[in-house]
Amino acid sequence: MASAEKLTALYTQAGERLLQLIRSLEAGSYSRRRKEQILKQIDEILADLTNGAAQSMSEVLADAYRAGSQEAVSSMVVQGMAENQLNPSVQSIVHQQAVQAIMDDTFFRILEATDNMSQDAKRRVEEVVRTATEQLLTEGLSRREATKEAVARMTEQGITGIVAKNGARIPADKYMNGVVQYNLRKAHVTGAENTIVQNGLDLVYVNYVGITCEYCAKYQGRVYSISGNDARFPKLEIRPPYHAHCVHSISAWIEEYQTPDEVKRMFSASNRPFTDNRTEANIQRYNEIQRDKARKNETRKQWMRYKAVLPNDMPDLRRFARLKASGGQAYKELQELYRKANVINKRTGLPKNPILIKRYGENVIRIREQILSKGLVWNEGKLDDHLLKRKKRKHIPEDWTTTDYESKIKEIVSNLDSEMYRYSKPEFKQDTFVFGDGELWIVMVEDDGLMTTSFPFKSEQKYRNYLNVDGGYNYMGTVKEVYEIEG
């Protein structure tokens, strides 16, 4: 079942993946082909995001609408209406159209955010290439230094979800969190209102929240007439939610079940001026709560960043907040784990490619399991030739035997954190798959399981430069990610 939190997390994760794509330019390789591939991957990431967000949003909106309807029924029963007099159904065309209308508006916001994310991410890729080239020519920096500096500037802030009227760029996850919260509350209120009208009632009560903002204070704690036909009460023209994180809702207000004093009190409260009537103490308390919420929201955003990088190692949000507040060893270990994972992600440069994994993951799993269960397969005499070549080039110690060499290869293939690349060119009769340790060593195996070669580079930079798109190497993900998606 989808949840609002998980839905927002989709945007955090997509934003992280887009930033990782931009960071992949740090190696200094930004040929036209490389850039086009990155732009294509941006489109693929955002297409997956749009589909996932739309499906999840449809589910949570329907749940919120039903919850609002059920609460409206409960409020009628509590006030004194007999259950057998009520019509609680949400199956009519009115309800279906109401949910669809909210979903249509929300989907527009999803498309708007996705479009802005696409423009922003692609703009940053272009900007990295442009500024790096300028610095390369005018400041005498090396290609790698110039690119690294440009990438650092282009990845300081989250990917834009909306550009505000004042020109401020609001990160996608923050923007969509507001969109989700607002529309869930709107679905809840609409479900309640339509159920109230369905049962022949016209008067509704907007709940009173003692500590609230200046805008909500003007509208809360009143009875309204939905139709406007009851002149004793104001017409319900402005409905909750009044803003993105509004907690106000409506419930049925049935006059015949109220005491005369309550009717008199509500008539007075409902017809007071539409102004902020909060006390100074309430205003001060509200500001304190907002500051506390800001701190908690920062913790939530931190948790979501950590969750995007460490999906299998993170506790739930509540436990994470407790660990952070205590500042103990457990929190420090999480920080260190996140730091190391980020280093690995930056080293790797590219995020996993689900499309490549789905297409070639079976091949990787087949090759790997064949090597681990049956051993390595070489063309006749090639193992001995390789061993001599690696010693001559000082890739391996002089005293290594074929057993030592093959043990190193199996170590890399068996490691779930090893990187996977598909190596392919038009002239190849079959694909070659590359297992890399992420630093120096690579293992190359043809699609039929036959060993091609295995050797280390002198540095990680040479390892990265070798495994590039222009050379025909396409990053798939770690071995673990291949198994998670395909296995």
Coordinates of C-alpha atoms in Angstrom, one line a residue, residues 138-402:
T138 CA 40.9 30.6 -19.5
E139 CA 42.3 29.4 -16.1
G140 CA 44.7 26.7 -17.2
L141 CA 43.0 24.0 -15.1
S142 CA 43.2 20.4 -16.1
R143 CA 40.1 18.9 -17.6
R144 CA 39.4 16.8 -14.5
E145 CA 40.0 19.8 -12.1
A146 CA 37.8 22.1 -14.1
T147 CA 35.0 19.5 -14.4
K148 CA 35.2 18.6 -10.7
E149 CA 34.8 22.3 -9.7
A150 CA 31.9 22.8 -12.1
V151 CA 30.1 19.6 -10.9
A152 CA 30.5 20.7 -7.2
R153 CA 28.7 24.0 -8.0
M154 CA 26.0 22.2 -10.0
T155 CA 25.2 19.7 -7.2
E156 CA 25.1 21.9 -4.2
Q157 CA 21.2 22.1 -4.2
G158 CA 18.5 19.6 -4.8
I159 CA 16.9 19.3 -8.2
T160 CA 14.2 21.9 -8.8
G161 CA 10.5 20.9 -8.6
I162 CA 9.0 24.3 -9.0
V163 CA 10.1 27.9 -9.6
A164 CA 8.2 30.2 -7.2
K165 CA 6.8 33.6 -8.3
N166 CA 9.8 35.3 -6.6
G167 CA 12.2 33.2 -8.7
A168 CA 13.2 30.9 -5.8
R169 CA 13.9 27.3 -6.9
I170 CA 12.1 24.9 -4.6
P171 CA 13.5 21.3 -4.5
A172 CA 11.3 18.7 -6.0
D173 CA 10.8 16.6 -2.9
K174 CA 9.9 19.7 -0.8
Y175 CA 7.5 20.9 -3.4
M176 CA 5.8 17.5 -3.9
N177 CA 5.6 17.0 -0.2
G178 CA 3.4 20.1 0.0
V179 CA 1.4 19.0 -3.1
V180 CA 0.8 15.5 -1.6
Q181 CA -0.2 16.8 1.9
Y182 CA -2.6 19.5 0.4
N183 CA -4.4 17.1 -2.0
L184 CA -4.7 14.3 0.6
R185 CA -6.4 16.8 3.0
K186 CA -8.5 18.1 0.1
A187 CA -9.6 14.5 -0.7
H188 CA -10.5 14.0 2.9
V189 CA -12.6 17.2 3.2
T190 CA -14.3 16.5 -0.2
G191 CA -15.2 13.0 0.9
A192 CA -16.7 14.3 4.1
E193 CA -18.6 17.1 2.3
N194 CA -20.1 14.9 -0.4
T195 CA -21.2 12.3 2.2
I196 CA -22.8 15.0 4.3
V197 CA -24.8 16.3 1.3
Q198 CA -25.6 12.8 0.2
N199 CA -27.4 12.4 3.5
G200 CA -29.5 15.5 3.1
L201 CA -27.6 17.8 5.4
D202 CA -26.4 21.3 4.7
L203 CA -24.6 22.7 7.8
V204 CA -20.9 21.8 8.5
Y205 CA -18.4 22.6 11.2
V206 CA -14.8 23.5 10.6
N207 CA -12.8 22.1 13.5
Y208 CA -11.2 24.4 16.0
V209 CA -7.4 24.0 16.5
G210 CA -6.3 26.3 19.4
I211 CA -2.7 26.8 18.1
T212 CA -2.8 27.6 14.4
C213 CA -1.7 30.1 11.8
E214 CA -3.1 33.6 11.2
Y215 CA -4.9 32.4 8.1
C216 CA -6.6 29.4 9.5
A217 CA -7.6 31.3 12.6
K218 CA -10.0 33.4 10.5
Y219 CA -12.0 30.4 9.4
Q220 CA -11.8 27.7 12.1
G221 CA -14.4 27.0 14.8
R222 CA -17.4 28.1 12.7
V223 CA -20.5 26.5 11.3
Y224 CA -21.1 27.1 7.5
S225 CA -24.0 26.5 5.1
I226 CA -22.8 24.4 2.1
S227 CA -25.5 25.7 -0.1
G228 CA -25.7 29.2 1.3
N229 CA -29.4 28.8 1.8
D230 CA -29.2 29.2 5.6
A231 CA -28.7 32.9 6.1
R232 CA -27.9 32.5 9.8
F233 CA -24.5 31.1 9.0
P234 CA -21.8 32.1 6.4
K235 CA -21.7 30.2 3.2
L236 CA -19.0 27.6 2.8
E237 CA -17.0 29.4 0.0
I238 CA -13.5 28.8 1.3
R239 CA -13.0 25.2 2.3
P240 CA -10.1 23.5 4.1
P241 CA -7.3 22.9 3.4
Y242 CA -6.3 26.5 3.7
H243 CA -2.6 25.7 2.9
A244 CA -0.3 22.8 2.1
H245 CA 0.0 21.4 5.6
C246 CA -3.4 22.4 6.9
V247 CA -4.9 20.1 9.6
H248 CA -8.5 21.6 9.4
S249 CA -11.4 19.5 8.1
I250 CA -15.2 19.6 8.2
S251 CA -17.9 17.5 9.9
A252 CA -21.7 17.5 9.9
W253 CA -23.3 19.9 12.3
I254 CA -26.9 18.8 13.0
E255 CA -28.8 21.5 14.8
E256 CA -31.6 19.4 16.2
Y257 CA -29.1 17.4 18.3
Q258 CA -27.5 20.6 19.8
T259 CA -28.5 22.3 23.0
P260 CA -30.0 25.8 22.8
D261 CA -26.9 27.3 24.4
E262 CA -24.7 25.5 21.9
V263 CA -26.7 26.8 19.0
K264 CA -26.5 30.3 20.4
R265 CA -22.8 30.1 21.0
M266 CA -22.1 28.7 17.5
F267 CA -24.3 31.4 15.9
S268 CA -22.1 34.0 17.6
A269 CA -18.8 32.3 16.8
S270 CA -19.7 31.7 13.2
N271 CA -20.7 35.3 12.5
R272 CA -17.7 37.0 14.1
P273 CA -15.5 39.1 11.8
F274 CA -13.1 37.1 9.5
T275 CA -10.0 38.3 11.2
D276 CA -7.1 36.7 13.2
N277 CA -8.5 36.5 16.8
R278 CA -5.6 34.6 18.4
T279 CA -4.2 35.6 21.7
E280 CA -0.6 36.7 22.1
A281 CA 0.2 33.5 24.0
N282 CA -1.3 31.4 21.1
I283 CA 0.7 33.3 18.6
Q284 CA 3.9 32.9 20.6
R285 CA 3.2 29.2 21.0
Y286 CA 2.5 28.7 17.3
N287 CA 5.8 30.3 16.4
E288 CA 7.6 27.9 18.9
I289 CA 5.8 24.9 17.3
Q290 CA 6.9 26.1 13.8
R291 CA 10.5 26.3 14.9
D292 CA 10.2 22.8 16.4
K293 CA 8.6 21.5 13.2
A294 CA 11.4 23.1 11.1
R295 CA 14.0 21.1 13.2
K296 CA 11.9 17.9 12.9
N297 CA 11.5 18.5 9.1
E298 CA 15.3 18.8 8.8
T299 CA 15.6 15.5 10.5
R300 CA 13.0 14.0 8.2
K301 CA 14.8 15.3 5.1
Q302 CA 18.1 13.9 6.5
W303 CA 16.4 10.6 7.1
M304 CA 15.1 10.5 3.5
R305 CA 18.6 11.4 2.1
Y306 CA 20.1 8.5 4.2
K307 CA 17.2 6.2 3.2
A308 CA 17.9 6.9 -0.5
V309 CA 21.5 5.9 -0.2
L310 CA 21.1 3.1 2.5
P311 CA 17.6 1.6 1.8
N312 CA 18.4 -1.7 3.7
D313 CA 20.3 -0.3 6.6
M314 CA 18.1 2.6 7.9
P315 CA 15.8 2.4 10.9
D316 CA 12.3 4.0 10.7
L317 CA 12.0 7.8 11.0
R318 CA 11.0 7.7 14.6
R319 CA 14.0 5.6 15.7
F320 CA 16.3 7.7 13.5
A321 CA 15.1 10.9 15.2
R322 CA 15.8 9.4 18.6
L323 CA 19.3 8.2 17.6
K324 CA 20.0 11.7 16.2
A325 CA 18.7 13.4 19.4
S326 CA 20.9 11.2 21.6
G327 CA 24.0 11.7 19.4
G328 CA 25.3 8.3 20.6
Q329 CA 27.4 5.7 18.9
A330 CA 24.6 4.2 16.9
Y331 CA 23.9 7.6 15.2
K332 CA 27.6 8.1 14.5
E333 CA 27.8 4.7 12.9
L334 CA 24.9 5.6 10.6
Q335 CA 26.7 8.9 9.7
E336 CA 29.9 7.0 8.9
L337 CA 28.0 4.4 6.9
Y338 CA 26.2 7.1 4.9
R339 CA 29.5 8.9 4.3
K340 CA 31.2 5.7 3.0
A341 CA 28.2 4.9 0.8
N342 CA 28.3 8.4 -0.7
V343 CA 32.0 8.0 -1.4
I344 CA 31.3 4.7 -3.2
N345 CA 28.4 6.4 -5.1
K346 CA 30.6 9.3 -6.1
R347 CA 33.4 6.9 -7.2
T348 CA 31.0 4.9 -9.2
G349 CA 29.5 8.0 -10.7
L350 CA 26.6 6.4 -12.4
P351 CA 23.5 5.2 -10.6
K352 CA 22.1 1.7 -11.4
N353 CA 20.5 1.4 -14.8
P354 CA 17.3 -0.7 -14.3
I355 CA 16.6 -0.9 -18.0
L356 CA 20.0 -2.5 -18.7
I357 CA 19.6 -4.8 -15.7
K358 CA 16.2 -6.0 -16.8
R359 CA 17.6 -6.7 -20.3
Y360 CA 20.9 -8.3 -19.4
G361 CA 20.6 -9.2 -15.7
E362 CA 19.9 -12.8 -16.5
N363 CA 23.1 -13.1 -18.4
V364 CA 25.1 -11.7 -15.5
I365 CA 23.5 -14.1 -13.0
R366 CA 24.0 -17.0 -15.3
I367 CA 27.7 -16.2 -15.9
R368 CA 28.4 -15.5 -12.2
E369 CA 26.8 -18.6 -10.9
Q370 CA 28.5 -20.7 -13.5
I371 CA 31.9 -19.3 -12.4
L372 CA 31.2 -19.8 -8.7
S373 CA 29.8 -23.4 -9.0
K374 CA 31.9 -24.8 -11.9
G375 CA 35.0 -22.6 -12.1
L376 CA 36.5 -20.4 -14.8
V377 CA 36.5 -21.5 -18.5
W378 CA 39.4 -20.4 -20.6
N379 CA 40.4 -21.1 -24.2
E380 CA 43.1 -23.8 -24.3
G381 CA 46.5 -22.4 -23.1
K382 CA 45.1 -18.9 -22.5
L383 CA 45.2 -19.1 -18.7
D384 CA 49.0 -19.8 -18.7
D385 CA 49.6 -17.0 -21.3
H386 CA 47.6 -14.6 -19.2
L387 CA 49.5 -15.5 -16.0
L388 CA 52.8 -14.8 -17.8
K389 CA 51.5 -11.5 -19.3
R390 CA 50.3 -10.2 -15.9
K391 CA 53.6 -11.0 -14.2
K392 CA 55.6 -9.3 -17.1
R393 CA 53.5 -6.2 -16.7
K394 CA 53.8 -6.4 -12.9
H395 CA 50.0 -6.7 -12.5
I396 CA 50.5 -9.6 -10.0
P397 CA 53.3 -10.9 -7.8
E398 CA 56.0 -13.0 -9.4
D399 CA 55.2 -16.0 -7.2
W400 CA 51.5 -16.2 -8.1
T401 CA 50.3 -19.5 -9.5
T402 CA 47.3 -20.0 -11.7

